[in-house]
XYZ file of C-alpha atoms in Angstrom:
510
model
C -23.968 -33.110 -28.576
C -23.429 -33.409 -24.819
C -24.490 -30.813 -22.351
C -21.964 -28.018 -21.877
C -20.735 -28.150 -18.291
C -19.944 -24.715 -16.912
C -17.179 -24.375 -14.314
C -18.305 -24.170 -10.723
C -18.111 -20.666 -9.301
C -17.671 -19.920 -5.606
C -19.350 -16.535 -5.370
C -18.550 -16.231 -1.681
C -14.829 -16.471 -2.358
C -15.144 -13.990 -5.228
C -17.323 -11.557 -3.272
C -14.550 -9.049 -2.355
C -13.751 -8.499 -6.036
C -17.397 -8.468 -7.071
C -18.200 -5.837 -4.435
C -15.456 -3.499 -5.662
C -16.214 -3.907 -9.351
C -19.923 -3.409 -8.682
C -19.257 -0.287 -6.596
C -16.970 1.120 -9.303
C -19.637 0.630 -11.977
C -22.246 2.221 -9.711
C -19.880 5.128 -9.110
C -19.600 5.736 -12.847
C -23.404 5.816 -13.138
C -23.676 8.224 -10.219
C -21.089 10.452 -11.865
C -23.495 10.912 -14.757
C -26.687 11.573 -12.801
C -25.714 13.278 -9.522
C -25.584 17.077 -9.263
C -21.993 18.294 -9.156
C -22.149 19.784 -5.660
C -23.186 16.443 -4.111
C -20.881 14.089 -5.941
C -17.813 14.249 -3.708
C -19.427 13.155 -0.444
C -21.558 10.443 -2.077
C -18.722 9.050 -4.222
C -16.294 8.998 -1.299
C -18.905 7.381 0.943
C -19.671 4.740 -1.673
C -15.978 3.944 -2.152
C -15.300 3.645 1.584
C -18.389 1.491 2.179
C -17.391 -0.786 -0.720
C -13.880 -1.264 0.677
C -15.185 -1.992 4.176
C -17.737 -4.481 2.778
C -15.026 -6.181 0.703
C -12.781 -6.376 3.772
C -15.584 -8.012 5.766
C -16.036 -10.501 2.908
C -12.312 -11.332 3.013
C -12.510 -11.916 6.767
C -15.539 -14.188 6.344
C -13.578 -16.216 3.776
C -10.701 -16.908 6.176
C -9.611 -20.514 6.091
C -10.923 -20.977 2.550
C -8.641 -22.932 0.214
C -10.172 -23.477 -3.184
C -9.871 -22.945 -6.916
C -12.826 -21.362 -8.668
C -13.932 -20.261 -12.162
C -12.392 -23.382 -13.667
C -9.159 -22.913 -11.748
C -8.590 -19.361 -13.004
C -8.757 -17.884 -9.491
C -7.119 -19.317 -6.369
C -8.442 -18.452 -2.924
C -5.900 -19.456 -0.284
C -3.951 -18.022 2.628
C -1.679 -15.660 0.640
C -4.605 -14.499 -1.514
C -6.791 -13.573 1.458
C -3.947 -11.944 3.378
C -2.829 -9.861 0.387
C -6.405 -8.912 -0.478
C -7.014 -7.796 3.088
C -3.768 -5.801 3.007
C -4.728 -4.080 -0.261
C -8.153 -3.171 1.141
C -6.769 -1.768 4.401
C -4.081 0.232 2.622
C -6.641 1.297 0.013
C -8.933 2.611 2.751
C -6.165 4.821 4.120
C -5.192 5.959 0.606
C -8.825 6.864 -0.128
C -8.850 9.069 2.961
C -5.958 11.020 1.443
C -7.648 11.131 -1.973
C -10.882 12.392 -0.423
C -9.273 15.328 1.414
C -10.682 18.644 0.184
C -9.956 21.053 3.057
C -6.169 21.367 2.688
C -6.412 22.927 -0.778
C -9.396 24.831 -2.122
C -11.222 22.468 -4.450
C -8.948 19.561 -3.588
C -5.796 18.158 -5.169
C -7.520 17.051 -8.384
C -8.302 19.099 -11.463
C -11.974 19.909 -12.090
C -11.845 19.078 -15.827
C -8.908 17.148 -17.214
C -9.617 17.966 -20.880
C -9.096 21.742 -20.564
C -5.917 23.044 -22.228
C -3.154 23.774 -19.750
C -2.593 27.520 -19.261
C -5.866 28.632 -20.846
C -8.279 31.022 -19.130
C -10.593 28.139 -18.255
C -7.644 26.285 -16.769
C -6.639 29.273 -14.620
C -10.242 29.607 -13.469
C -10.583 25.969 -12.425
C -7.193 26.095 -10.669
C -8.490 28.906 -8.492
C -10.893 26.696 -6.607
C -13.512 24.831 -8.668
C -14.455 21.506 -7.036
C -12.097 18.731 -8.075
C -12.993 15.781 -10.256
C -14.922 13.049 -8.489
C -14.375 10.309 -11.050
C -11.178 9.647 -9.104
C -13.192 7.520 -6.666
C -14.589 4.921 -9.120
C -11.200 4.885 -10.872
C -9.443 4.143 -7.579
C -11.985 1.439 -6.709
C -11.553 -0.149 -10.152
C -7.783 -0.168 -9.598
C -8.141 -1.786 -6.171
C -10.540 -4.390 -7.578
C -8.016 -5.234 -10.277
C -5.331 -5.636 -7.613
C -7.531 -8.114 -5.700
C -7.900 -10.177 -8.863
C -4.181 -9.841 -9.667
C -3.018 -11.466 -6.415
C -5.568 -14.292 -6.762
C -5.100 -15.081 -10.473
C -4.152 -18.719 -10.980
C -3.648 -18.588 -14.726
C -1.572 -16.188 -16.776
C -4.386 -14.820 -18.933
C -6.475 -13.888 -15.898
C -3.391 -12.275 -14.412
C -2.869 -10.228 -17.577
C -6.483 -9.035 -17.567
C -6.156 -8.053 -13.894
C -2.894 -6.233 -14.682
C -4.665 -4.067 -17.239
C -7.723 -3.522 -15.041
C -5.692 -1.958 -12.255
C -3.094 -0.247 -14.462
C -5.367 1.745 -16.773
C -7.144 3.655 -13.963
C -3.770 4.513 -12.443
C -2.564 5.970 -15.749
C -5.579 8.298 -15.717
C -5.284 9.219 -12.045
C -1.673 10.305 -12.512
C -2.768 13.011 -14.999
C -5.362 14.698 -12.772
C -3.221 16.931 -10.545
C -4.692 20.408 -10.016
C -1.300 22.116 -9.821
C 1.734 21.519 -12.053
C -0.552 19.985 -14.618
C 2.068 19.628 -17.344
C 4.294 17.682 -14.951
C 1.309 15.525 -14.018
C 0.392 14.841 -17.637
C 4.007 14.069 -18.491
C 4.128 11.583 -15.617
C 0.923 9.904 -16.808
C 2.216 9.647 -20.385
C 5.531 8.113 -19.275
C 3.739 5.668 -17.015
C 1.303 4.711 -19.772
C 3.932 4.199 -22.483
C 6.365 2.247 -20.331
C 3.521 0.316 -18.731
C 2.241 -0.647 -22.175
C 5.653 -2.016 -23.110
C 5.791 -3.970 -19.854
C 2.328 -5.420 -20.530
C 3.445 -6.436 -24.014
C 6.468 -8.254 -22.557
C 4.151 -10.015 -20.105
C 1.838 -11.120 -22.919
C 4.728 -12.392 -25.056
C 5.889 -14.369 -22.032
C 2.421 -15.903 -21.701
C 2.570 -16.969 -25.368
C 5.959 -18.645 -24.954
C 4.896 -20.442 -21.784
C 1.755 -21.674 -23.517
C 3.982 -23.066 -26.214
C 6.073 -24.830 -23.586
C 3.331 -26.202 -21.317
C 0.320 -26.329 -23.646
C -1.679 -24.516 -20.959
C -1.642 -21.226 -19.079
C -2.731 -22.260 -15.590
C 0.046 -22.312 -13.012
C -0.455 -25.951 -11.965
C -0.055 -27.153 -15.571
C 3.084 -25.061 -15.972
C 4.435 -26.553 -12.736
C 3.811 -30.064 -14.086
C 5.436 -29.211 -17.417
C 8.479 -27.779 -15.647
C 8.847 -31.008 -13.649
C 8.507 -33.173 -16.781
C 9.467 -31.068 -19.823
C 8.449 -32.423 -23.219
C 9.265 -29.328 -25.283
C 12.214 -26.993 -25.667
C 13.269 -25.360 -22.425
C 14.140 -22.244 -24.431
C 10.406 -21.556 -24.447
C 10.323 -21.967 -20.667
C 13.189 -19.629 -19.855
C 12.248 -17.102 -22.536
C 8.677 -17.029 -21.248
C 9.771 -16.702 -17.625
C 12.139 -13.851 -18.528
C 9.475 -11.892 -20.405
C 6.887 -12.577 -17.713
C 9.292 -11.337 -15.055
C 9.890 -8.095 -16.954
C 6.181 -7.279 -16.813
C 5.991 -7.983 -13.075
C 9.299 -6.348 -12.128
C 8.140 -3.165 -13.871
C 5.229 -2.948 -11.435
C 7.577 -3.797 -8.566
C 9.859 -0.883 -9.619
C 12.919 -3.161 -9.733
C 16.094 -2.137 -11.583
C 16.462 -1.812 -14.579
C 12.673 -1.474 -14.964
C 12.443 1.371 -12.439
C 13.004 4.438 -14.615
C 9.332 5.484 -14.546
C 9.146 5.605 -10.761
C 10.787 8.960 -9.816
C 9.034 10.941 -12.562
C 5.613 9.390 -11.914
C 5.885 9.719 -8.132
C 6.867 13.379 -8.503
C 4.275 14.345 -11.116
C 1.193 12.459 -9.923
C -1.132 13.918 -7.260
C 0.458 13.031 -3.932
C -2.509 10.978 -2.752
C -2.347 8.900 -5.962
C 1.395 8.464 -5.452
C 0.611 7.136 -1.973
C -1.927 4.694 -3.434
C 0.626 3.415 -5.944
C 3.495 3.211 -3.451
C 1.458 1.139 -0.990
C -1.153 -0.886 -2.885
C 0.513 -1.452 -6.260
C 3.596 -2.843 -4.544
C 1.463 -5.345 -2.623
C -0.276 -6.429 -5.832
C 2.937 -6.724 -7.859
C 4.837 -8.737 -5.274
C 1.775 -10.855 -4.542
C 1.639 -11.943 -8.185
C 5.418 -12.457 -8.314
C 5.256 -14.676 -5.235
C 2.475 -16.806 -6.708
C 4.229 -17.270 -10.046
C 7.641 -18.158 -8.593
C 6.387 -20.327 -5.724
C 3.585 -22.144 -7.573
C 4.571 -22.423 -11.242
C 8.373 -22.216 -11.402
C 9.567 -23.815 -8.193
C 11.165 -26.589 -10.260
C 13.637 -24.212 -11.930
C 14.493 -22.181 -8.842
C 18.224 -22.836 -9.299
C 18.028 -21.244 -12.736
C 16.151 -18.023 -11.938
C 17.412 -17.467 -8.383
C 20.869 -16.110 -9.391
C 19.429 -13.863 -12.119
C 16.733 -12.371 -9.915
C 19.298 -12.133 -7.135
C 21.480 -9.882 -9.302
C 18.396 -7.759 -10.073
C 17.659 -7.524 -6.336
C 21.216 -6.346 -5.615
C 21.106 -3.759 -8.406
C 17.718 -2.573 -7.151
C 19.029 -2.071 -3.623
C 22.213 -0.348 -4.826
C 20.556 1.990 -7.339
C 17.735 2.907 -4.957
C 20.090 3.595 -2.051
C 22.809 5.481 -3.965
C 20.500 7.663 -6.041
C 18.349 8.476 -3.014
C 21.407 10.215 -1.562
C 21.541 12.645 -4.516
C 17.880 13.713 -4.515
C 16.760 17.257 -3.746
C 12.992 16.671 -4.072
C 11.095 14.906 -1.298
C 8.798 12.924 -3.594
C 11.745 11.754 -5.726
C 13.598 10.782 -2.544
C 10.638 8.659 -1.485
C 10.523 7.201 -5.005
C 14.126 5.969 -4.815
C 13.407 4.750 -1.295
C 10.551 2.735 -2.793
C 12.939 1.266 -5.371
C 15.404 0.232 -2.646
C 12.579 -1.329 -0.629
C 11.582 -3.321 -3.713
C 15.076 -4.797 -3.561
C 14.656 -5.753 0.096
C 11.329 -7.360 -0.720
C 12.993 -9.388 -3.465
C 15.468 -10.677 -0.878
C 12.511 -12.177 0.964
C 10.941 -13.495 -2.234
C 14.156 -15.253 -3.287
C 14.397 -17.109 0.014
C 11.876 -19.458 -1.660
C 10.719 -20.951 1.621
C 7.739 -20.514 3.903
C 9.583 -17.952 6.004
C 10.378 -15.962 2.855
C 6.715 -15.901 1.859
C 5.469 -14.869 5.307
C 8.183 -12.229 5.887
C 7.582 -10.677 2.461
C 3.870 -10.329 3.210
C 4.706 -8.765 6.586
C 7.108 -6.321 4.902
C 4.470 -5.276 2.361
C 2.009 -4.316 5.106
C 4.611 -2.558 7.260
C 6.045 -0.547 4.383
C 2.593 0.276 3.009
C 1.337 2.014 6.144
C 4.626 3.894 6.624
C 4.730 5.221 3.076
C 1.082 6.324 3.247
C 1.878 8.374 6.350
C 4.972 9.840 4.681
C 3.091 11.036 1.599
C 0.248 12.280 3.789
C 2.656 14.625 5.563
C 4.255 15.677 2.252
C 0.812 16.776 1.046
C 0.514 19.156 4.029
C 3.790 21.071 3.606
C 2.632 23.887 1.345
C 3.178 27.448 0.217
C 1.247 29.735 -2.116
C 2.159 27.579 -5.136
C 1.014 24.311 -3.588
C 3.142 21.516 -2.135
C 6.713 22.531 -1.283
C 8.651 19.347 -2.050
C 12.185 20.722 -2.513
C 14.312 19.570 0.410
C 15.776 23.027 1.016
C 12.266 24.305 1.749
C 11.943 21.865 4.672
C 14.835 23.436 6.601
C 13.725 24.407 10.106
C 10.253 22.925 9.680
C 10.518 21.276 13.093
C 10.502 24.661 14.804
C 7.371 25.812 12.977
C 5.387 22.548 13.155
C 7.029 20.226 15.692
C 4.168 17.703 15.763
C 4.193 16.935 12.053
C 7.979 17.196 11.832
C 8.199 14.664 14.671
C 5.808 12.276 12.917
C 7.747 12.593 9.652
C 11.054 12.028 11.458
C 9.622 8.876 13.028
C 8.590 7.590 9.587
C 12.091 8.373 8.252
C 13.600 6.366 11.114
C 11.272 3.486 10.217
C 12.453 3.615 6.598
C 16.038 3.553 7.891
C 15.285 0.369 9.862
C 15.810 1.759 13.369
C 14.673 -0.644 16.171
C 11.184 -0.253 17.654
C 9.800 0.625 14.217
C 8.142 -1.591 11.626
C 11.055 -0.995 9.243
C 13.495 -2.780 11.554
C 11.167 -5.719 12.167
C 10.372 -6.204 8.483
C 14.021 -6.024 7.363
C 15.034 -8.419 10.123
C 12.316 -10.847 9.005
C 13.208 -10.899 5.286
C 16.954 -11.057 5.975
C 16.459 -13.938 8.407
C 14.351 -15.827 5.872
C 16.985 -15.251 3.164
C 19.754 -16.647 5.394
C 17.618 -19.733 6.087
C 17.127 -20.067 2.316
C 20.856 -19.961 1.588
C 20.873 -16.415 0.183
C 23.358 -14.897 2.618
C 25.042 -12.925 -0.165
C 21.808 -10.989 -0.713
C 21.602 -10.197 2.987
C 25.144 -8.773 2.954
C 24.206 -6.386 0.144
C 20.972 -5.610 1.957
C 22.762 -4.578 5.144
C 25.307 -2.450 3.248
C 22.663 -0.633 1.208
C 20.534 -0.114 4.327
C 23.436 1.794 5.878
C 23.828 3.889 2.724
C 20.087 4.545 2.550
C 20.020 5.734 6.148
C 22.022 8.831 5.131
C 19.293 10.655 3.121
C 16.725 9.878 5.820
C 18.960 11.243 8.583
C 19.847 14.237 6.426
C 16.160 15.132 6.231
C 15.792 14.793 10.014
C 18.834 16.994 10.631
C 17.592 19.586 8.138
C 14.125 19.674 9.687
C 15.267 20.024 13.306
C 18.732 21.592 13.356
C 18.429 24.204 10.590
C 17.081 27.686 11.135
C 13.749 28.345 9.376
C 14.093 30.866 6.576
C 11.720 33.286 4.950
C 10.852 30.688 2.326
C 10.194 27.879 4.807
C 6.607 26.756 4.131
C 4.017 26.059 6.757
C 2.217 22.814 7.471
C -1.452 23.145 6.579
C -3.976 22.168 9.199
C -5.147 18.741 8.019
C -8.786 17.881 7.648
C -10.357 14.905 9.390
C -9.563 12.498 6.531
C -5.846 13.295 6.351
C -5.579 13.349 10.143
C -7.119 9.875 10.317
C -4.747 8.564 7.637
C -1.701 9.980 9.449
C -2.754 8.627 12.838
C -3.349 5.151 11.376
C -0.025 5.144 9.512
C 2.052 6.280 12.488
C 0.330 3.965 14.994
C 0.740 0.900 12.751
C 4.399 1.785 12.100
C 4.999 1.929 15.865
C 2.870 -1.111 16.719
C 4.575 -3.388 14.185
C 7.930 -2.367 15.620
C 6.976 -2.929 19.266
C 4.534 -5.868 19.076
C 4.967 -7.500 15.642
C 4.099 -11.026 16.831
C 0.349 -11.003 15.988
C 0.931 -9.987 12.358
C 3.941 -12.327 12.035
C 1.791 -15.201 13.299
C -0.954 -14.255 10.854
C 1.432 -14.184 7.885
C 2.966 -17.488 8.971
C -0.458 -19.137 9.136
C -1.350 -17.723 5.703
C 1.887 -18.757 3.983
C 0.619 -21.738 2.009
C -0.407 -21.616 -1.641
C -3.055 -23.904 -3.091
C -2.145 -25.516 -6.397
């Protein structure tokens, strides 16, 4: 018997993921041994230090192009850029999660297992310190996202999908207020997410039957020189796409998004809206550009129709919403459609512009949800649109910041939203997908209406007796808002440095 040769492992390239997974495991241990009154500061500090350390590791790995763990993980330009984006957005999201001064005890329930409406539940809702296991759960989710965008075989990608999905299912159920709505959101997300994972796994099985392997390079070779039935190829690609498009919130796999965004704690919604979208589209880019480039003419029209439906449904239904979090949810769906326009360009410009869009949208949506978390009354967050009437006269600073973010979502010049839409539409035209750009421009005009309606309501309506106030944010929320607004402005005024960075990173290793 010959010696068993283990695959070479580049621990330096894997260090960002190892740091996060190690910090998450340490956080779980600390949860068991630390006194309750000290957990929040220590857990938040540990999570922030871990994300900063992982970001430094990503920066030190710049220029690396390699396959490691037997080809299961690819470290290349898109991987490092997307990992850095997830870590930066995750840092801002953790600031929102760590806020405890806006609401007594924080936004998270103290004990999730207590029956809703019981005396113990009423007592913990009155101000007991919130759960601190949210920090290791969030770090686990972010670590899974780092692995998801770097996975170079389908089984590793599936494992990463579950690693970052399961913590998110739990986090959605931990809202201090409106607990039944929060638990309902978590259950819907879990059930539909489980179905999507099953579709993904069935797709992996069919593609293994077609290619005889699950790594993306082998699938690419099998697509170029097929030796088995192409029904396995297209069936596997279809099922695989369902699993990924669910995470992207693309139509018709979007139905979970409004309910989950509305029911989850707002800081968790912000984490999902920013970081999960980067992870989902990062994996979709790798699969389509690396493994299935040879059948682009087959999947491009189908995914193009899905992109059009996503833009139309997101834009039209956003007009009808009366809840701010549901409005932002349908906005997220429409933006998934615009991102797919960039993906389907299937050229270098499409890859770089999509990565730029993910960063620009991520910081804007974090700022938007940060402001939503501050508009409160005695019952907690006041998310009904009618309650925002006249808010600009009571809190002009925050109303101005929110209006600026709405203008960015609408794609007004001198904001990151305009630059990112211009980039993906330009790449799509270069890639021969002009028809997608036409639908994109039309739906952008439709989608501008709900954003402008909010601005008009905030500034031109008289405040009523029921108009809530904007809570004074703590340091963490203030920092998150400042970062989000500054990045949204900077990427609209001077986008060239980030565009150059995405262009330099837009090359997959196979």
